[in-house]
Short mmCIF file of C-alpha atoms in Angstrom, two decimals:
data_model
loop_
_atom_site.label_atom_id
_atom_site.label_comp_id
_atom_site.label_asym_id
_atom_site.label_seq_id
_atom_site.Cartn_x
_atom_site.Cartn_y
_atom_site.Cartn_z
CA UNK A 1 345.16 180.16 108.21
CA UNK A 2 342.22 178.42 108.53
CA UNK A 3 341.30 179.45 104.68
CA UNK A 4 344.64 178.04 103.90
CA UNK A 5 344.02 174.64 104.68
CA UNK A 6 340.44 174.60 102.67
CA UNK A 7 339.45 174.25 98.74
CA UNK A 8 337.35 177.70 98.25
CA UNK A 9 334.31 175.84 96.72
CA UNK A 10 334.20 175.06 100.56
CA UNK A 11 334.61 177.77 101.85
CA UNK A 12 331.21 179.30 99.57
CA UNK A 13 328.92 176.65 101.64
CA UNK A 14 328.24 178.25 104.70
CA UNK A 15 324.96 179.18 105.41
CA UNK A 16 326.00 183.89 106.14
CA UNK A 17 322.70 184.57 109.08
CA UNK A 18 322.04 188.36 108.26
CA UNK A 19 319.74 190.71 108.76
CA UNK A 20 315.96 190.84 107.01
CA UNK A 21 313.01 193.28 106.48
CA UNK A 22 310.66 189.72 106.33
CA UNK A 23 307.25 190.70 105.54
CA UNK A 24 304.03 187.88 107.12
CA UNK A 25 301.81 188.81 105.81
CA UNK A 26 299.32 191.13 103.89
CA UNK A 27 298.45 194.84 105.34
CA UNK A 28 301.98 194.40 108.28
CA UNK A 29 304.84 196.29 109.08
CA UNK A 30 307.93 194.50 108.39
CA UNK A 31 309.48 192.91 110.57
CA UNK A 32 313.11 192.90 110.86
CA UNK A 33 314.76 189.37 111.30
CA UNK A 34 317.54 187.46 111.72
CA UNK A 35 317.92 184.72 108.79
CA UNK A 36 319.24 182.13 107.31
CA UNK A 37 321.07 182.57 104.00
CA UNK A 38 321.88 178.85 102.25
CA UNK A 39 324.77 178.80 99.68
CA UNK A 40 324.24 179.86 96.28
CA UNK A 41 323.46 176.14 94.20
CA UNK A 42 324.91 175.70 90.54
CA UNK A 43 324.45 178.50 88.09
CA UNK A 44 323.16 180.98 91.01
CA UNK A 45 325.10 183.44 93.30
CA UNK A 46 325.23 184.68 96.53
CA UNK A 47 325.10 188.64 97.03
CA UNK A 48 326.12 191.15 99.43
CA UNK A 49 323.58 193.93 98.75
CA UNK A 50 325.03 196.92 99.53
CA UNK A 51 321.83 199.61 98.74
CA UNK A 52 318.17 198.87 97.29
CA UNK A 53 314.87 200.93 96.75
CA UNK A 54 312.10 201.20 98.29
CA UNK A 55 309.15 200.74 94.91
CA UNK A 56 305.50 200.67 94.38
CA UNK A 57 305.32 197.05 93.69
CA UNK A 58 307.46 196.17 97.10
CA UNK A 59 303.58 198.15 98.59
CA UNK A 60 301.64 196.65 96.20
CA UNK A 61 302.85 192.94 97.09
CA UNK A 62 301.41 194.53 100.90
CA UNK A 63 298.61 195.82 100.49
CA UNK A 64 297.38 193.00 98.08
CA UNK A 65 296.88 194.12 94.71
CA UNK A 66 299.89 192.18 93.52
CA UNK A 67 300.01 188.77 95.39
CA UNK A 68 302.34 187.17 96.47
CA UNK A 69 303.20 184.03 98.76
CA UNK A 70 304.43 185.10 102.50
CA UNK A 71 306.07 184.45 104.44
CA UNK A 72 308.61 186.93 101.80
CA UNK A 73 311.72 189.24 102.03
CA UNK A 74 310.89 191.66 99.43
CA UNK A 75 312.82 193.98 97.02
CA UNK A 76 314.30 194.39 93.95
CA UNK A 77 316.50 197.76 92.68
CA UNK A 78 319.80 197.02 94.26
CA UNK A 79 323.15 196.42 93.26
CA UNK A 80 325.77 194.80 95.45
CA UNK A 81 329.14 192.88 95.46
CA UNK A 82 329.15 188.60 94.83
CA UNK A 83 330.02 186.80 97.76
CA UNK A 84 330.53 183.72 95.93
CA UNK A 85 329.32 181.71 93.52
CA UNK A 86 327.89 178.08 92.62
CA UNK A 87 329.15 176.14 90.29
CA UNK A 88 329.14 176.72 86.61
CA UNK A 89 329.38 180.70 87.29
CA UNK A 90 330.77 182.22 84.68
CA UNK A 91 329.77 185.73 83.97
CA UNK A 92 330.72 186.67 87.62
CA UNK A 93 332.88 186.55 90.69
CA UNK A 94 333.61 187.11 93.69
CA UNK A 95 334.30 190.37 94.71
CA UNK A 96 332.81 191.78 91.41
CA UNK A 97 330.38 194.03 91.68
CA UNK A 98 326.36 193.63 90.67
CA UNK A 99 323.09 194.78 89.79
CA UNK A 100 320.41 191.49 90.21
CA UNK A 101 317.85 191.38 87.74
CA UNK A 102 314.29 191.04 88.07
CA UNK A 103 313.53 190.17 84.80
CA UNK A 104 315.94 188.18 84.31
CA UNK A 105 317.92 187.23 80.67
CA UNK A 106 318.02 183.12 79.99
CA UNK A 107 319.30 183.65 76.60
CA UNK A 108 316.61 180.38 75.10
CA UNK A 109 313.89 181.15 75.48
CA UNK A 110 311.17 183.14 73.02
CA UNK A 111 311.80 186.58 73.48
CA UNK A 112 315.09 186.62 74.31
CA UNK A 113 316.06 185.10 71.10
CA UNK A 114 313.34 188.30 70.22
CA UNK A 115 314.99 190.98 68.72
CA UNK A 116 311.08 191.80 69.52
CA UNK A 117 311.88 191.32 73.75
CA UNK A 118 313.07 191.48 76.65
CA UNK A 119 309.95 189.67 79.08
CA UNK A 120 312.18 186.26 79.61
CA UNK A 121 309.91 183.98 80.34
CA UNK A 122 312.45 182.23 83.42
CA UNK A 123 310.39 185.80 84.77
CA UNK A 124 308.84 185.02 88.84
CA UNK A 125 306.27 187.87 87.82
CA UNK A 126 303.71 185.62 85.93
CA UNK A 127 303.93 183.05 87.89
CA UNK A 128 304.78 184.96 91.41
CA UNK A 129 305.35 181.46 92.82
CA UNK A 130 308.74 183.56 95.13
CA UNK A 131 310.65 180.42 94.57
CA UNK A 132 314.08 180.14 92.84
CA UNK A 133 313.86 178.29 89.18
CA UNK A 134 314.97 175.10 91.20
CA UNK A 135 311.47 175.59 93.29
CA UNK A 136 313.09 175.70 96.42
CA UNK A 137 313.80 178.89 98.62
CA UNK A 138 316.95 179.40 100.01
CA UNK A 139 315.86 181.26 103.16
CA UNK A 140 314.91 180.26 106.43
CA UNK A 141 314.01 182.00 109.34
CA UNK A 142 312.73 180.18 112.75
CA UNK A 143 312.90 177.47 110.88
CA UNK A 144 310.39 178.63 108.06
CA UNK A 145 311.18 179.08 104.73
CA UNK A 146 310.41 182.34 103.39
CA UNK A 147 310.28 183.06 99.63
CA UNK A 148 311.74 185.62 97.42
CA UNK A 149 310.84 188.25 95.37
CA UNK A 150 310.73 187.75 91.33
CA UNK A 151 313.92 186.29 91.48
CA UNK A 152 315.52 189.00 93.27
CA UNK A 153 314.99 189.86 97.31
CA UNK A 154 316.77 192.68 98.02
CA UNK A 155 315.27 193.73 101.12
CA UNK A 156 317.97 191.35 103.46
CA UNK A 157 322.21 191.70 104.15
CA UNK A 158 323.06 188.91 101.64
CA UNK A 159 320.07 187.18 98.50
CA UNK A 160 320.75 184.38 95.79
CA UNK A 161 319.88 184.63 93.33
CA UNK A 162 319.92 183.00 89.71
CA UNK A 163 322.91 183.42 87.25
CA UNK A 164 320.76 184.93 84.32
CA UNK A 165 319.65 187.31 87.27
CA UNK A 166 322.47 189.87 88.13
CA UNK A 167 324.02 191.89 85.68
CA UNK A 168 328.06 192.77 86.52
CA UNK A 169 328.88 196.17 86.04
CA UNK A 170 332.02 198.96 86.50
CA UNK A 171 333.34 198.50 89.36
CA UNK A 172 333.91 202.28 89.79
CA UNK A 173 330.18 202.75 89.85
CA UNK A 174 328.72 204.58 93.37
CA UNK A 175 325.71 201.12 94.43
CA UNK A 176 324.38 203.79 96.04
CA UNK A 177 323.50 205.94 93.06
CA UNK A 178 322.73 203.00 90.43
CA UNK A 179 321.35 200.65 92.98
CA UNK A 180 317.70 202.64 90.71
CA UNK A 181 319.03 201.05 87.13
CA UNK A 182 318.01 198.00 88.87
CA UNK A 183 314.75 199.13 88.51
CA UNK A 184 312.76 202.45 88.79
CA UNK A 185 314.86 204.19 86.74
CA UNK A 186 315.62 201.98 83.61
CA UNK A 187 312.08 200.37 83.95
CA UNK A 188 311.19 204.98 83.21
CA UNK A 189 313.02 205.84 80.71
CA UNK A 190 313.67 202.71 78.65
CA UNK A 191 309.72 202.52 78.45
CA UNK A 192 309.71 206.91 76.91
CA UNK A 193 313.13 205.07 74.13
CA UNK A 194 313.00 201.79 73.77
CA UNK A 195 309.20 201.09 74.09
CA UNK A 196 307.36 203.96 72.51
CA UNK A 197 310.39 204.97 71.26
CA UNK A 198 309.48 208.64 71.36
CA UNK A 199 310.48 210.93 68.31
CA UNK A 200 311.80 214.45 68.08
CA UNK A 201 309.66 216.60 68.75
CA UNK A 202 306.54 214.88 69.76
CA UNK A 203 304.01 216.09 72.28
CA UNK A 204 303.69 213.14 75.46
CA UNK A 205 302.02 212.77 78.78
CA UNK A 206 303.36 211.14 81.78
CA UNK A 207 300.59 210.00 83.98
CA UNK A 208 302.04 209.48 87.52
CA UNK A 209 305.42 211.41 88.99
CA UNK A 210 307.15 209.59 91.25
CA UNK A 211 310.29 208.07 90.88
CA UNK A 212 309.37 205.62 87.63
CA UNK A 213 307.36 208.90 85.97
CA UNK A 214 309.93 211.24 86.23
CA UNK A 215 312.49 208.53 84.78
CA UNK A 216 310.24 208.03 81.92
CA UNK A 217 309.84 212.12 81.75
CA UNK A 218 313.65 211.88 81.12
CA UNK A 219 313.72 209.41 78.80
CA UNK A 220 311.44 211.53 76.48
CA UNK A 221 313.32 214.45 77.08
CA UNK A 222 316.24 212.75 75.81
CA UNK A 223 314.46 211.92 73.05
CA UNK A 224 313.83 215.56 71.68
CA UNK A 225 309.25 215.63 72.37
CA UNK A 226 309.20 218.84 72.93
CA UNK A 227 306.54 219.14 75.26
CA UNK A 228 306.17 216.16 78.20
CA UNK A 229 302.99 217.68 79.68
CA UNK A 230 303.54 215.87 83.53
CA UNK A 231 300.72 214.82 85.74
CA UNK A 232 299.34 214.12 89.23
CA UNK A 233 296.66 214.78 91.65
CA UNK A 234 300.39 215.97 94.27
CA UNK A 235 301.04 219.47 92.60
CA UNK A 236 304.26 218.85 95.13
CA UNK A 237 306.04 216.60 92.57
CA UNK A 238 305.49 219.09 90.22
CA UNK A 239 308.87 221.50 90.46
CA UNK A 240 310.76 218.49 90.66
CA UNK A 241 308.89 217.50 86.99
CA UNK A 242 310.51 220.57 85.59
CA UNK A 243 313.90 219.85 86.69
CA UNK A 244 313.42 217.65 85.29
CA UNK A 245 311.75 217.77 81.47
CA UNK A 246 308.07 218.26 82.51
CA UNK A 247 307.28 221.63 79.95
CA UNK A 248 303.13 222.00 81.87
CA UNK A 249 302.25 220.43 84.50
CA UNK A 250 298.74 219.57 84.84
CA UNK A 251 296.74 218.53 88.72
CA UNK A 252 293.37 216.31 87.35
CA UNK A 253 291.71 218.48 91.13
CA UNK A 254 291.83 220.96 89.35
CA UNK A 255 289.37 220.51 86.62
CA UNK A 256 285.92 219.58 86.28
CA UNK A 257 286.39 217.54 83.78
CA UNK A 258 287.91 214.35 82.31
CA UNK A 259 292.00 214.98 82.32
CA UNK A 260 292.00 213.12 78.52
CA UNK A 261 289.49 215.70 77.50
CA UNK A 262 291.86 218.53 79.09
CA UNK A 263 294.92 216.96 76.98
CA UNK A 264 292.96 216.93 73.79
CA UNK A 265 292.41 220.60 73.99
CA UNK A 266 295.37 221.62 75.75
CA UNK A 267 297.71 219.98 72.20
CA UNK A 268 294.85 220.95 69.89
CA UNK A 269 294.06 216.00 68.67
CA UNK A 270 295.79 214.38 71.79
CA UNK A 271 298.95 213.82 72.29
CA UNK A 272 301.34 210.97 70.32
CA UNK A 273 302.48 209.15 73.06
CA UNK A 274 301.26 208.69 77.15
CA UNK A 275 302.48 206.90 79.59
CA UNK A 276 300.90 205.75 82.56
CA UNK A 277 302.60 205.09 85.75
CA UNK A 278 300.54 204.43 88.51
CA UNK A 279 298.70 201.07 88.07
CA UNK A 280 295.22 202.17 88.69
CA UNK A 281 292.45 201.01 85.77
CA UNK A 282 291.15 204.75 85.17
CA UNK A 283 294.33 206.32 84.60
CA UNK A 284 294.70 203.89 82.25
CA UNK A 285 292.24 204.32 80.18
CA UNK A 286 292.73 208.39 80.59
CA UNK A 287 296.08 207.47 78.84
CA UNK A 288 294.77 206.00 76.25
CA UNK A 289 292.31 208.41 74.99
CA UNK A 290 293.99 211.04 75.64
CA UNK A 291 296.84 210.35 72.70
CA UNK A 292 296.20 211.33 68.89
CA UNK A 293 292.75 208.65 67.09
CA UNK A 294 294.51 206.90 64.79
CA UNK A 295 298.73 207.39 65.47
CA UNK A 296 298.52 207.42 69.22
CA UNK A 297 300.05 205.42 71.43
CA UNK A 298 299.30 203.83 75.26
CA UNK A 299 302.34 202.51 77.64
CA UNK A 300 301.16 200.94 80.32
CA UNK A 301 304.21 200.97 83.01
CA UNK A 302 302.57 200.50 85.91
CA UNK A 303 301.32 197.17 87.95
CA UNK A 304 298.26 196.51 87.16
CA UNK A 305 296.31 195.86 90.39
CA UNK A 306 294.85 192.01 90.80
CA UNK A 307 291.61 191.62 89.94
CA UNK A 308 290.84 194.35 88.02
CA UNK A 309 289.93 194.50 84.66
CA UNK A 310 289.07 197.47 82.38
CA UNK A 311 286.11 198.56 80.85
CA UNK A 312 286.45 200.87 77.47
CA UNK A 313 285.60 201.67 74.39
CA UNK A 314 286.45 199.84 71.50
CA UNK A 315 286.26 202.88 69.04
CA UNK A 316 289.28 204.27 71.07
CA UNK A 317 291.35 201.49 69.56
CA UNK A 318 289.38 200.78 66.24
CA UNK A 319 290.24 204.73 65.26
CA UNK A 320 293.86 203.63 65.13
CA UNK A 321 295.85 203.93 68.50
CA UNK A 322 298.26 201.54 69.84
CA UNK A 323 298.05 200.78 73.58
CA UNK A 324 301.17 198.42 74.67
CA UNK A 325 302.55 197.62 77.72
CA UNK A 326 306.30 197.77 78.75
CA UNK A 327 308.41 195.66 81.63
CA UNK A 328 311.35 196.77 82.90
CA UNK A 329 311.36 199.26 80.41
CA UNK A 330 311.93 196.60 76.82
CA UNK A 331 315.79 196.85 77.93
CA UNK A 332 317.36 192.86 77.44
CA UNK A 333 318.27 192.76 80.93
CA UNK A 334 321.93 191.15 81.03
CA UNK A 335 322.89 192.82 77.71
CA UNK A 336 321.64 196.35 78.99
CA UNK A 337 321.85 197.02 82.60
CA UNK A 338 326.17 196.69 82.30
CA UNK A 339 325.45 199.20 79.04
CA UNK A 340 322.47 201.66 81.24
CA UNK A 341 325.48 201.70 83.96
CA UNK A 342 328.39 202.70 82.01
CA UNK A 343 325.34 206.22 80.22
CA UNK A 344 325.10 207.56 84.17
CA UNK A 345 329.49 207.47 84.39
CA UNK A 346 329.41 209.07 81.03
CA UNK A 347 327.03 211.43 82.99
CA UNK A 348 324.33 211.25 80.17
CA UNK A 349 321.54 210.60 82.50
CA UNK A 350 321.32 211.57 86.50
CA UNK A 351 319.77 209.92 89.06
CA UNK A 352 320.46 212.09 92.01
CA UNK A 353 317.30 213.84 91.87
CA UNK A 354 315.54 210.52 92.13
CA UNK A 355 316.47 210.48 95.32
CA UNK A 356 315.23 211.53 98.10
CA UNK A 357 315.72 209.66 101.33
CA UNK A 358 318.13 207.90 102.56
CA UNK A 359 317.63 204.86 104.96
CA UNK A 360 319.83 202.43 106.95
CA UNK A 361 317.45 198.49 106.90
CA UNK A 362 316.40 198.51 110.40
CA UNK A 363 314.05 201.41 109.61
CA UNK A 364 312.15 200.29 105.84
CA UNK A 365 309.23 200.49 107.70
CA UNK A 366 309.79 204.42 108.04
CA UNK A 367 310.74 204.32 104.36
CA UNK A 368 307.14 203.18 102.97
CA UNK A 369 305.49 205.36 104.79
CA UNK A 370 307.65 208.26 102.70
CA UNK A 371 305.94 206.67 99.63
CA UNK A 372 302.56 206.10 101.10
CA UNK A 373 301.70 209.43 101.37
CA UNK A 374 304.03 210.40 98.30
CA UNK A 375 306.90 212.60 99.64
#
């Protein structure tokens, strides 16, 4: 009765009180708090988060390897349902299933307009302001403004994102699975098929066998690689890597010599493609050195640690190697995410093996402990 007497736009203007995992400072546990989530402004959408993944990049903020302002609501790999929309929103409506995008797609900047780019200039990865595009926040807790994380903030029951930072997906998609398309799966799979453009019959080396590394393996396999060498210091990860397509598994701890030498000997001349999916400078240089000295391609997928530089012999590049980075697998987010969800629905790839545990939001600290211990 009440609803009928109010126009829809007024109903949307309410602040929502809900639970969120707030990180008040670095190297401290997440705190489950009641937060206020403001209504969406022009060209913004408010989303009820149904499922969110824990990604190493979130943990990098906890440890200080990725510098962000505090307090903050982390999380960037999720799926949910639109609760309300601000003025001018045309690409989605309340009730639509969506995936928030930490790399938005404004459609107007140089990267969006180029066929070769996907890192929209409206992203908050590079500026790390922790705010909405208009320079303000939609979250408050205990009277304090709380920062957003890379335009998404998904460790909360409700979040607000810019319209360019959400993609409408198939209404039949299982949100607790396709949330991984919001980061981990797309990032790894795309690094192989989009950024490196792995070719049939090629050899690949994948450093780091977390969810993203396993997704790189899936991409290499789909692309037809004949040999996929999986590298990790945790041998517990080898069985799943093999299940998803790895042909060989290497634990650098088993050898006295540098891992790049081991890989070069295994292949005779180095691999065609290598991927660093950890975020460590030592493995980045090892991945570069292990690929073919003339036509090898090495892709940095893991987020590099803050304030660390790499020293390497420039001869590694002079002979012809290509060293490149890949953000969100090179996908143009708003265009590609719905297609990736459609491919998942058509069983073109699996996501189940990437999910090891399912926990309620209140147990988020346990979830991060599982991540840190490699479980």
